[in-house]
Short mmCIF file of C-alpha atoms and ligand atoms in Angstrom, two decimals:
data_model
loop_
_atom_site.label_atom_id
_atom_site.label_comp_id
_atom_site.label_asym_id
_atom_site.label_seq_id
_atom_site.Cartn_x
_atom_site.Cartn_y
_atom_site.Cartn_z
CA UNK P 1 117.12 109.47 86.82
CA UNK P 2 115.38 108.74 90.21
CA UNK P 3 112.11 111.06 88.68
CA UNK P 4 110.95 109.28 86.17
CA UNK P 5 112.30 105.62 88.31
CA UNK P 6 109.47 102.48 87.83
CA UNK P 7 109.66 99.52 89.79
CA UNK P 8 107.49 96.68 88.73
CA UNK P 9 106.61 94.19 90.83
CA UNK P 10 105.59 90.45 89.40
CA UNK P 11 103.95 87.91 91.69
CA UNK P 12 104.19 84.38 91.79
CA UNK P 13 101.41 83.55 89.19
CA UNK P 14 103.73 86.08 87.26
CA UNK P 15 106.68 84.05 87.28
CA UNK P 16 105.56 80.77 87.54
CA UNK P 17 107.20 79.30 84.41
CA UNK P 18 108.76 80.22 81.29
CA UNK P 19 106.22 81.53 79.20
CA UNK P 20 104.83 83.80 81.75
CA UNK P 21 108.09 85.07 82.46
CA UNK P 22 108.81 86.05 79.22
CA UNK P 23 105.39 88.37 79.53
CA UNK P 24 107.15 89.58 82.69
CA UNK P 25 110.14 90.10 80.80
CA UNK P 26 109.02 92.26 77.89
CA UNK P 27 106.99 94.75 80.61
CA UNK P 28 109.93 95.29 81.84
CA UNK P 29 111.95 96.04 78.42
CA UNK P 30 109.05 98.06 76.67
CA UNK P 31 109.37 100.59 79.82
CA UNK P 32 112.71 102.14 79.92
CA UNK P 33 111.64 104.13 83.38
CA UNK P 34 111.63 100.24 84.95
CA UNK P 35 115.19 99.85 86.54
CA UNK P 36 114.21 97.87 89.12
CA UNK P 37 112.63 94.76 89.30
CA UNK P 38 111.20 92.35 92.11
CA UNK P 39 109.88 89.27 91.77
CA UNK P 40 107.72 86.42 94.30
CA UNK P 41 108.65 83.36 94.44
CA UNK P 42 107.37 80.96 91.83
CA UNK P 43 103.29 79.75 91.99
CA UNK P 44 102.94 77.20 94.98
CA UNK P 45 106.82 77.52 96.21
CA UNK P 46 106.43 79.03 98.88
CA UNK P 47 103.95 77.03 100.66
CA UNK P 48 105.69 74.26 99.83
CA UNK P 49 108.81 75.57 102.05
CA UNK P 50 106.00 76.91 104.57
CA UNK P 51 104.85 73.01 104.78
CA UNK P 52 108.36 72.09 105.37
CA UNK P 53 109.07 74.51 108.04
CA UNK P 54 105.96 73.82 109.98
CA UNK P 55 104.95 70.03 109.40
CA UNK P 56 106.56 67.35 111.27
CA UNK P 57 107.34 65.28 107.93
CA UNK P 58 109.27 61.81 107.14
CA UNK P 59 112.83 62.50 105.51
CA UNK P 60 111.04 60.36 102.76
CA UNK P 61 108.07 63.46 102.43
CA UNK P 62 110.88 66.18 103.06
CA UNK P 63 112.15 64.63 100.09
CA UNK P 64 109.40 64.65 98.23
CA UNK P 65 108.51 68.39 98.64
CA UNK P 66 111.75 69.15 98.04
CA UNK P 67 111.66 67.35 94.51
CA UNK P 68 108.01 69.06 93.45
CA UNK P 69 110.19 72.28 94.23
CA UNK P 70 113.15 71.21 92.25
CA UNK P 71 110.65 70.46 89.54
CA UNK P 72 109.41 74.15 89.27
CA UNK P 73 113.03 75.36 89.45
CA UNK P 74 114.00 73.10 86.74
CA UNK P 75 111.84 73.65 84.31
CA UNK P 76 112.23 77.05 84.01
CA UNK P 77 116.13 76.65 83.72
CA UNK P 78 115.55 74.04 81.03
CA UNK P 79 113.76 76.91 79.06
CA UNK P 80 116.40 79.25 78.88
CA UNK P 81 118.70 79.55 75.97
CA UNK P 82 121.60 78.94 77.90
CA UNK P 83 121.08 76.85 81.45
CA UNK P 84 124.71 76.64 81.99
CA UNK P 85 124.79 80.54 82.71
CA UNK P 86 122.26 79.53 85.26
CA UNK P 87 122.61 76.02 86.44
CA UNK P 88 125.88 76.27 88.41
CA UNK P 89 124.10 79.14 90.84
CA UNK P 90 120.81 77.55 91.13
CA UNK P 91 122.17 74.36 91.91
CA UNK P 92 123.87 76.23 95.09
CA UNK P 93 120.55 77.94 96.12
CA UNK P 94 119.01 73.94 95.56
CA UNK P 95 121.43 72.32 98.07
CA UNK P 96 120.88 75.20 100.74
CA UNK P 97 117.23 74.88 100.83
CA UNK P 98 117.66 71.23 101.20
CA UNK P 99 120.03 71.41 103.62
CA UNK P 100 117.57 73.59 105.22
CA UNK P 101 114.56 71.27 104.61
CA UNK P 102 116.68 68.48 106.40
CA UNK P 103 117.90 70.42 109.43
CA UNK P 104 116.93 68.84 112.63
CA UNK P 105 115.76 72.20 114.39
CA UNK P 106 113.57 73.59 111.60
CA UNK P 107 110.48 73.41 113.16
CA UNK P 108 111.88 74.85 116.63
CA UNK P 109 113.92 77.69 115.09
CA UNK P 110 112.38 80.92 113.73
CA UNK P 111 115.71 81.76 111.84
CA UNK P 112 115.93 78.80 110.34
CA UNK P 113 112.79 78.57 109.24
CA UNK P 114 113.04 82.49 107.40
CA UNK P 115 115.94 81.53 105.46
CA UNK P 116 114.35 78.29 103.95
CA UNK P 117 110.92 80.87 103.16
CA UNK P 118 113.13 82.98 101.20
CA UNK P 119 115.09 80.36 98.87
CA UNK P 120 111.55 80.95 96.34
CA UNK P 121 112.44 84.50 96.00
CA UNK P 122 115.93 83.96 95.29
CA UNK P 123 115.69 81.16 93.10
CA UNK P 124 112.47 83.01 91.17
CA UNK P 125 114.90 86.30 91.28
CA UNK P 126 118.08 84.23 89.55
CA UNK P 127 116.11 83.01 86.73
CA UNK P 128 114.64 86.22 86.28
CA UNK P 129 117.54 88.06 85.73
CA UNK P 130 118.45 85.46 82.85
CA UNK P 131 115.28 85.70 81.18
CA UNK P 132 115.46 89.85 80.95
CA UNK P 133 118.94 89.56 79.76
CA UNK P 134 117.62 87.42 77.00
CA UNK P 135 115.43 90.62 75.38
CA UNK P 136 118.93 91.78 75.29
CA UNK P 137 119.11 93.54 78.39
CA UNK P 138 121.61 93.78 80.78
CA UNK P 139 120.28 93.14 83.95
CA UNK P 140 121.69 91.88 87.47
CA UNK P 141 120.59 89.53 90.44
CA UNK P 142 120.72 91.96 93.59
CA UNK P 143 120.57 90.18 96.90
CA UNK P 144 117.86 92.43 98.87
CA UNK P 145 119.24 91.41 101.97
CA UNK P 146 122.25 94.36 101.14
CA UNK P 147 119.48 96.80 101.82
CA UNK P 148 116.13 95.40 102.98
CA UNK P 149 116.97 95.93 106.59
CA UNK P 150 114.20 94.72 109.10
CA UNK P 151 113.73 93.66 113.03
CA UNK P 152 114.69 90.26 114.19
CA UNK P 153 110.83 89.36 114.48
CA UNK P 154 111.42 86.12 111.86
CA UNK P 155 108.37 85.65 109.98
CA UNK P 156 106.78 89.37 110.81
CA UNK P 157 109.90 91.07 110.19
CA UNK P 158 109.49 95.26 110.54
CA UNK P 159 110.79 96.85 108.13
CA UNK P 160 113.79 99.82 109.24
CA UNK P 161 113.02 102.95 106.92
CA UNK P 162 116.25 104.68 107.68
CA UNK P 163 118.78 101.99 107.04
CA UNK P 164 116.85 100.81 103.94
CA UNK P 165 116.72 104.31 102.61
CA UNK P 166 120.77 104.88 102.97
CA UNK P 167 121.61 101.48 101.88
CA UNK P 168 119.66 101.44 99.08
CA UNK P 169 121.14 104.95 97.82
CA UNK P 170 124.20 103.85 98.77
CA UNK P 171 123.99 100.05 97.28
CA UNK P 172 121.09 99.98 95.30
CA UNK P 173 121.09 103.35 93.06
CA UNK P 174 124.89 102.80 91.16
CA UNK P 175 123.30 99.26 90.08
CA UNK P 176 120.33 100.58 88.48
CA UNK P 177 122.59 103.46 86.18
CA UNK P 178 123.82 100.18 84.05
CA UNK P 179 121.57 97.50 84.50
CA UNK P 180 117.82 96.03 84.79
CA UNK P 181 118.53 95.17 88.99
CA UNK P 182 116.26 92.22 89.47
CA UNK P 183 115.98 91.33 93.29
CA UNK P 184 113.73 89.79 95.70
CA UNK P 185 110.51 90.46 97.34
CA UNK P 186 109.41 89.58 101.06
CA UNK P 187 113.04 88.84 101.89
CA UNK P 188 114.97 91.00 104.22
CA UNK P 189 117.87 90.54 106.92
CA UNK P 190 118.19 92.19 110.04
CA UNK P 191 121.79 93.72 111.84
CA UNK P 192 122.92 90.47 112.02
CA UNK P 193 122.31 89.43 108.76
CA UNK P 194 120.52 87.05 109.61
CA UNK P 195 117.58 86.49 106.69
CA UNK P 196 113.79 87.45 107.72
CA UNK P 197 110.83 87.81 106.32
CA UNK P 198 107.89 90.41 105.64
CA UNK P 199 105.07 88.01 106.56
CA UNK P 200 102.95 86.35 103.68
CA UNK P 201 102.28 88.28 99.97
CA UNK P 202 104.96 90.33 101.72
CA UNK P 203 106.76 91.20 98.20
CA UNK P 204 104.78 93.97 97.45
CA UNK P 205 105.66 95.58 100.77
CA UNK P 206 109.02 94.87 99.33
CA UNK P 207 108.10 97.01 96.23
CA UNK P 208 106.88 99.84 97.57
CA UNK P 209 109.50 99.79 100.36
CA UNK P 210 112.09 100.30 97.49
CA UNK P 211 110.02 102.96 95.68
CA UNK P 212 109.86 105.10 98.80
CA UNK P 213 113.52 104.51 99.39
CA UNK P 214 114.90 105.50 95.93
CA UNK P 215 112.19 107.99 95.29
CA UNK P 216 109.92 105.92 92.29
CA UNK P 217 107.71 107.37 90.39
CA UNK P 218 105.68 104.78 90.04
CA UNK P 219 105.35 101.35 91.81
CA UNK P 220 104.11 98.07 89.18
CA UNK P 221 102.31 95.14 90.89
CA UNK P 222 101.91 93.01 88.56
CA UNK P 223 99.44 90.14 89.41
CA UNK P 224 97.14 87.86 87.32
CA UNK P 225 93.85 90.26 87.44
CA UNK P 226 93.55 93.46 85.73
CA UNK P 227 93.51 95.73 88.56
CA UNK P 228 91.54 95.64 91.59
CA UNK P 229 88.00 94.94 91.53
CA UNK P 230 84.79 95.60 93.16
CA UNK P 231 85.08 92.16 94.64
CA UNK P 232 86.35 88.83 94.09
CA UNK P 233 85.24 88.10 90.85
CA UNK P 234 85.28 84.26 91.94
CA UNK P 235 82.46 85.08 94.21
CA UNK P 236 80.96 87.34 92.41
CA UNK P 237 81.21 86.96 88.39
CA UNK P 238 79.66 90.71 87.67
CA UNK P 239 82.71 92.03 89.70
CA UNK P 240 84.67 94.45 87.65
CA UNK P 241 88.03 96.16 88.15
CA UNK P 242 88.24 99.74 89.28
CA UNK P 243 89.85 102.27 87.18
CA UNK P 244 91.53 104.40 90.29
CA UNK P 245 91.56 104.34 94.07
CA UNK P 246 92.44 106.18 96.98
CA UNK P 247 95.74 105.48 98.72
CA UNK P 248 92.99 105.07 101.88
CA UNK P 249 90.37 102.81 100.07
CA UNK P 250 93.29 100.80 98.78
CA UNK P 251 94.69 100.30 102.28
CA UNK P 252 91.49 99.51 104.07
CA UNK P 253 90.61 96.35 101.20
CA UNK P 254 94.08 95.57 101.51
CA UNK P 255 93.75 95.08 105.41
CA UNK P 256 90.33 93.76 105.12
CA UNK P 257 91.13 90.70 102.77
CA UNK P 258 91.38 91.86 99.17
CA UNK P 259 94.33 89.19 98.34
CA UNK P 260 95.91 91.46 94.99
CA UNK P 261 97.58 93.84 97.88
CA UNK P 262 99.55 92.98 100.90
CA UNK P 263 98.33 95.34 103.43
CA UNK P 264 101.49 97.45 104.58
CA UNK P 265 102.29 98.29 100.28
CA UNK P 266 100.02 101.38 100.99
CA UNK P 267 102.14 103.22 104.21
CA UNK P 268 105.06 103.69 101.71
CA UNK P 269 103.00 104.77 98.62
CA UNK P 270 101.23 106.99 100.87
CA UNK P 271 104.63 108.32 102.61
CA UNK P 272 106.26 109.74 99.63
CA UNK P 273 103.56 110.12 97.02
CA UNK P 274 104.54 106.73 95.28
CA UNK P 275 101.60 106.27 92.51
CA UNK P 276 101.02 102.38 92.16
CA UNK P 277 99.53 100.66 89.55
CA UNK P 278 98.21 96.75 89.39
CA UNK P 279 97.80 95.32 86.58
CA UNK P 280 97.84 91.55 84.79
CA UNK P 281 101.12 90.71 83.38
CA UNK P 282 99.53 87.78 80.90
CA UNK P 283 97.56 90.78 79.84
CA UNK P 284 99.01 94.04 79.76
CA UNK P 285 96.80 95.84 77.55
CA UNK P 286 94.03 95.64 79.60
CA UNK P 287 95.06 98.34 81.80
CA UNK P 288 94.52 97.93 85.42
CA UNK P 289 94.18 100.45 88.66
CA UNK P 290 95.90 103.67 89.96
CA UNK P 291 96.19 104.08 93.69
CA UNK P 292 97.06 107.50 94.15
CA UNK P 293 96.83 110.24 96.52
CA UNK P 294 93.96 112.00 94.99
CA UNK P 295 91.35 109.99 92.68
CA UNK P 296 88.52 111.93 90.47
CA UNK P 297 86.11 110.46 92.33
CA UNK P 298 84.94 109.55 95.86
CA UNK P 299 82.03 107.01 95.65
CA UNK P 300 80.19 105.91 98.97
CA UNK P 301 80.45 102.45 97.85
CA UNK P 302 83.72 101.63 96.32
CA UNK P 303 84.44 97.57 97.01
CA UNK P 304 83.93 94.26 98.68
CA UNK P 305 86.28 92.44 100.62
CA UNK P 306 86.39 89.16 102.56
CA UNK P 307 88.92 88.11 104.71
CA UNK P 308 88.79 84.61 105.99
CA UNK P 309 89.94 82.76 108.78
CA UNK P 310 88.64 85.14 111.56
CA UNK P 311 88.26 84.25 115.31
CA UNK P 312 85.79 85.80 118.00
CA UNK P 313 87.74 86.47 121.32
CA UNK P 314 84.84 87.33 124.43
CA UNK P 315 86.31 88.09 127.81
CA UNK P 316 84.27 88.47 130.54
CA UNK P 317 84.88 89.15 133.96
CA UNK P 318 82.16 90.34 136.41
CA UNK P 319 84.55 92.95 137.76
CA UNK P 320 84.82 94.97 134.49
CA UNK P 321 81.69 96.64 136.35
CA UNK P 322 83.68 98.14 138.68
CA UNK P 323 87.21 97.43 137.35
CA UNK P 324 88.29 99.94 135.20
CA UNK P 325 91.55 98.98 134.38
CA UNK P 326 90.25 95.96 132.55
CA UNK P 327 90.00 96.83 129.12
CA UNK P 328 93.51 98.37 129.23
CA UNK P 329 95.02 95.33 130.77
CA UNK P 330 93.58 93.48 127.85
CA UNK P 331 94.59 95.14 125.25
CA UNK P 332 98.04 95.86 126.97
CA UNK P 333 98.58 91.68 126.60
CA UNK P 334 97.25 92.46 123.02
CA UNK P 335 99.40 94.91 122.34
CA UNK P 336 102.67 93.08 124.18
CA UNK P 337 101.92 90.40 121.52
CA UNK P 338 101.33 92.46 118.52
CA UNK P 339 98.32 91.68 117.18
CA UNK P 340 96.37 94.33 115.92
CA UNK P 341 92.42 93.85 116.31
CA UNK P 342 89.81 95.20 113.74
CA UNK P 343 86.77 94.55 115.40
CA UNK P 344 85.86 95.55 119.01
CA UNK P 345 82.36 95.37 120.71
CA UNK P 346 81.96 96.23 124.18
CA UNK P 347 79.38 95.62 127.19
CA UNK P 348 79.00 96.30 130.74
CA UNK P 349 80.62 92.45 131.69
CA UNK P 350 82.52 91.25 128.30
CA UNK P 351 84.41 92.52 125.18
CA UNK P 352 84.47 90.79 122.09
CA UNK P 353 87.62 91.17 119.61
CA UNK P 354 88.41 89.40 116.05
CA UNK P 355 91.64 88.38 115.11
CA UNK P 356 93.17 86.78 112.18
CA UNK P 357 93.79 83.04 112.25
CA UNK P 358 95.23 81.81 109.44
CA UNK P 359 96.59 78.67 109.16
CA UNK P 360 100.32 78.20 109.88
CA UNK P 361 100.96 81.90 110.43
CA UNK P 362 102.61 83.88 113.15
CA UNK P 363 99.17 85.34 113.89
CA UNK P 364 98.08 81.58 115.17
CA UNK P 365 100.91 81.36 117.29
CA UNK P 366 100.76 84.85 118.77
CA UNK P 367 96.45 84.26 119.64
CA UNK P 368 97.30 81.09 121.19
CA UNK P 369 99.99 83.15 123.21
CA UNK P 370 98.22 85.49 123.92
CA UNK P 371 94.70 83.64 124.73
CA UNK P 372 96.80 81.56 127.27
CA UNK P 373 98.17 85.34 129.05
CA UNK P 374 94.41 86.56 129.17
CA UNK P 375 92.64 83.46 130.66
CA UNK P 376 95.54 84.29 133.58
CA UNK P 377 93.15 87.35 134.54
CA UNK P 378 89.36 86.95 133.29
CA UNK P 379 87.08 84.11 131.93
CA UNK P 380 87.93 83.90 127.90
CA UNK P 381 85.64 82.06 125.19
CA UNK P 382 87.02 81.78 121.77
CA UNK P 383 84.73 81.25 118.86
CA UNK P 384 85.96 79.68 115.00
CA UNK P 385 84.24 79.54 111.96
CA UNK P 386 83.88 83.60 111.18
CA UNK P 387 84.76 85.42 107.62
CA UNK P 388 84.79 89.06 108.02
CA UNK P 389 82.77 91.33 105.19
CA UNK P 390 83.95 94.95 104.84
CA UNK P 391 81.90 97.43 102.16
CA UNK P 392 85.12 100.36 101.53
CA UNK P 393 84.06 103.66 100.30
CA UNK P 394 84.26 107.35 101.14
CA UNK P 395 82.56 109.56 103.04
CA UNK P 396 80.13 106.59 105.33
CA UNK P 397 79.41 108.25 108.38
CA UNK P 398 77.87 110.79 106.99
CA UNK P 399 76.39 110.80 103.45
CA UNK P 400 72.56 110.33 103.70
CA UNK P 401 71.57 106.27 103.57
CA UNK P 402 74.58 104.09 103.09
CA UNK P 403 74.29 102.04 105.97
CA UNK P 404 70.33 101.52 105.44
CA UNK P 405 71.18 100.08 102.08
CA UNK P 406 73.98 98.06 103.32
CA UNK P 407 71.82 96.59 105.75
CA UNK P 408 69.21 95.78 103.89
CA UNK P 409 71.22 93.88 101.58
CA UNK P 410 72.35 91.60 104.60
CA UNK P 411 68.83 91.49 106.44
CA UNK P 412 68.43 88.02 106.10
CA UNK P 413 72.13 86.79 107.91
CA UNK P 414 72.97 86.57 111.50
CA UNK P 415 75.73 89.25 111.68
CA UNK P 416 78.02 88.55 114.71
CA UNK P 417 79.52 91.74 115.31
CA UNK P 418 79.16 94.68 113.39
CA UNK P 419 82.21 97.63 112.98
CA UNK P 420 80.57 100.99 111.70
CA UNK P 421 81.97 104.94 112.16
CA UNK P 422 85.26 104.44 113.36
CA UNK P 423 86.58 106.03 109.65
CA UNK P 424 84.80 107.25 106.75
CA UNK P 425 86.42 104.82 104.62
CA UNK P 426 84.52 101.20 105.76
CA UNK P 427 81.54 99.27 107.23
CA UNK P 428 82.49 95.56 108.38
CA UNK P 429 80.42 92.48 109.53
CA UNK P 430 81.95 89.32 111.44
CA UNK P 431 79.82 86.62 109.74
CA UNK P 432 79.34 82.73 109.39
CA UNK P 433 82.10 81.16 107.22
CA UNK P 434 79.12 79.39 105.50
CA UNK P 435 77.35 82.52 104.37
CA UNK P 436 80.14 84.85 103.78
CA UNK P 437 80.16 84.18 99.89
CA UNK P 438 76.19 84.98 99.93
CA UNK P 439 76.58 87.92 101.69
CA UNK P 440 79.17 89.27 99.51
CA UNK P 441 76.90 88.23 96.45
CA UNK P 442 73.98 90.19 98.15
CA UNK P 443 75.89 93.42 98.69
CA UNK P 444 77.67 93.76 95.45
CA UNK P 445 73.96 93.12 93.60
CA UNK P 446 72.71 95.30 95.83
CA UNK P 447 75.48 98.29 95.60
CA UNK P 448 77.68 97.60 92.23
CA UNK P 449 74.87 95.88 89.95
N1 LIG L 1 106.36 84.34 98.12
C1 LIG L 1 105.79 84.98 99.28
C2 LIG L 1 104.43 84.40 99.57
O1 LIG L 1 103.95 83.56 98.83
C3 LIG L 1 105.73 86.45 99.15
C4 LIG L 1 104.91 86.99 98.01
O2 LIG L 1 104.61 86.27 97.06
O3 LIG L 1 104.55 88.16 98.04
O4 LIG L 1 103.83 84.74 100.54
MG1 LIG L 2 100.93 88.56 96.42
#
């Protein structure tokens, strides 16, 4: 059985009503290798329940979100053939997350705050379930958090390979053998039981995590883009989507800002062979991309990604001339707070880092942390307003004239920092926010056009 195993992924564009649902649904019926299914949260629920577990709100605007979230929920249950199958269990999932919403220590309590994130998933996950088994399918609502096993880092949870691997054998694989097991992405709970989360688009972490653990085939994400393209095709309308990719390329535009992937989906493809394919579920026939282990062909230039919401770290301390524990004591505090860093330039007095800074995100938190620690041994500037732009390919360093094209393309921009050689897979600017969309223009005219 587990050979020929599918699991398809849908995301929240996916299953943000009814109709599109239904698409879902009958991907998941016309492929008898798909057993297992997990699903995002509907279209804009889960930064509704973000907003609610980070803004300091009235009980009149808690209401309020609460009721544009009830309004997605309902809808969909109006839909179906028979709500009353439904209602009863959704109605349950409605009064926790209010009672969630409500709770006087949201804001101050990671926990809390992890369980209210994941009421999308397992509302989206309920009504999913009902929808397959109206194609005439049977098919089951699994609560990941039976096998999903992570850290106790709320918000960031870490996935535990091990446990996930034997509980989903032991829990997961007798479901599958007489049922369509739809479950939840980005959802996970930790020895306790306590509910966490995989961090932000984390569902197709969830996906792959599953695939590695029951041995998949193949891992589905299925998105509203045919595959992945050459670059955003918002900022550039000649982008086009890419047949295959690399297992590498795939992870480094994940990382660098390509928003169809969550970054980490790659490690578990990559562990166990996992092939995964995106596609758009409104429109299947399309096609879409293979990631696999070994693609036909190995362009220099393969993509474009931005990734937004970037901040410039300097420290500086005169002694670094003769201190040479300084960089490791910086990076130690780094490291104690778990950020990762992508771009690093060094000189004789000061080192300059990026990190991510997205709104309302662990990340924030942790640089603000962690800024706070550093100022405690050196002089630290911090610098807003940067969008990073990373060209991914194969074989940079060394093929004959890829960086002089590259650079001509950008010639014209200030480029703050610049992140060349470190792996053959990507070149990377730190730019202006206000000229990252030119850039990006410039590069894929200049290398795709
Ligand atoms: N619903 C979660 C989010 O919006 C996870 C996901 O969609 O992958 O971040
Ligand atoms: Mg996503």
């Amino acid at each position: 059985m587990s050979k020929s195993l599918t699991i398809a992924k849908f995301g929240g564009t996916s299953v943000a009503n009814y109709a599109a649902m239904q698409n879902c649904a009958r991907i998941v019926v016309n492929n008898t290798a798909t057993r297992i299914v997990v699903v995002s949260a509907a279209a804009g629920v889960t930064n509704h329940l973000v907003s609610l577990a980070h803004t300091p709100m009235t009980q009149e605007q808690i209401g309020e979100v609460c009721n544009a979230i009830v309004a997605i929920e309902m809808a969909i249950v109006d839909s179906l053939a028979e709500p009353a199958a439904v209602l009863p269990k959704l109605n349950d999932l409605l009064d926790e997350m209010r009672e969630l919403a409500y709770h006087e220590e949201i804001l101050h309590r990671d926990d809390l705050k992890d369980q209210l994130l994941s009421m999308g998933e397992r509302m989206s996950s309920l009504l999913f379930s009902a929808v397959i088994a109206e194609q005439g399918q049977p098919a089951i609502n699994f609560d990941v958090r039976k096998v999903l096993r992570t850290d106790s880092e709320f918000g960031e949870a870490v996935p535990q390979l091990e446990e996930i691997s034997a509980l989903s054998q032991r829990l997961l694989q007798p479901e599958i053998e007489h049922a369509i097991v739809v479950t939840q992405g980005f959802v996970g709970a930790d020895e306790q039981g306590k509910t966490t989360t995989l961090g932000r688009g984390g569902s197709d972490f969830t996906a792959a995590l599953l695939a590695e653990a029951l041995h998949a085939e193949v891992c589905e994400i299925w998105t509203d883009v045919a595959g992945v393209y050459t670059t955003d095709p918002r900022i550039a309308e000649k982008a086009h989507p890419l047949p295959e990719l690399s297992f590498e390329e795939a992870a480094e535009m994940a990382t660098f800002g390509a928003k169809v992937l969550h970054p980490a989906t790659m490690e578990p493809a990559l562990r166990k062979n996992v092939k995964v394919f995106v596609g758009s579920s409104k429109a299947p026939e399309q096609g879409g991309t293979w990631i696999m282990r070994d693609c036909e062909h190995e362009p220099p230039y393969r993509a474009i990604t931005r990734r937004k919401d970037q901040v410039m770290v300097t420290v500086k301390t005169p002694k670094m001339m003769y201190a040479q524990g300084f960089l490791q004591q910086v990076f130690g505090i780094i490291a104690k707070h778990r950020l990762s860093v992508d771009l690093v330039t060094t000189s004789e007095i000061s080192v300059s880092f990026t990190l991510d800074n997205p709104a309302n995100s662990v990340a924030q938190r942790l640089n603000k942390e962690t800024i706070a620690e550093l100022e405690t041994i050196c002089d630290v500037n911090v610098e807003h307003g940067f969008d990073l732009v990373t060209v991914v390919g194969n074989h940079m360093q060394t093929a004959k004239g890829v960086s002089s094209k590259i650079f001509a393309a950008v010639s014209q921009y200030n480029l703050r920092m610049i992140c060349f050689g470190a792996n053959p897979h990507n070149l990377s600017f730190l730019v202006n926010e206000s000229d990252s969309a030119d850039i990006v223009q410039h590069l894929h005219k200049a290398l795709f056009e």
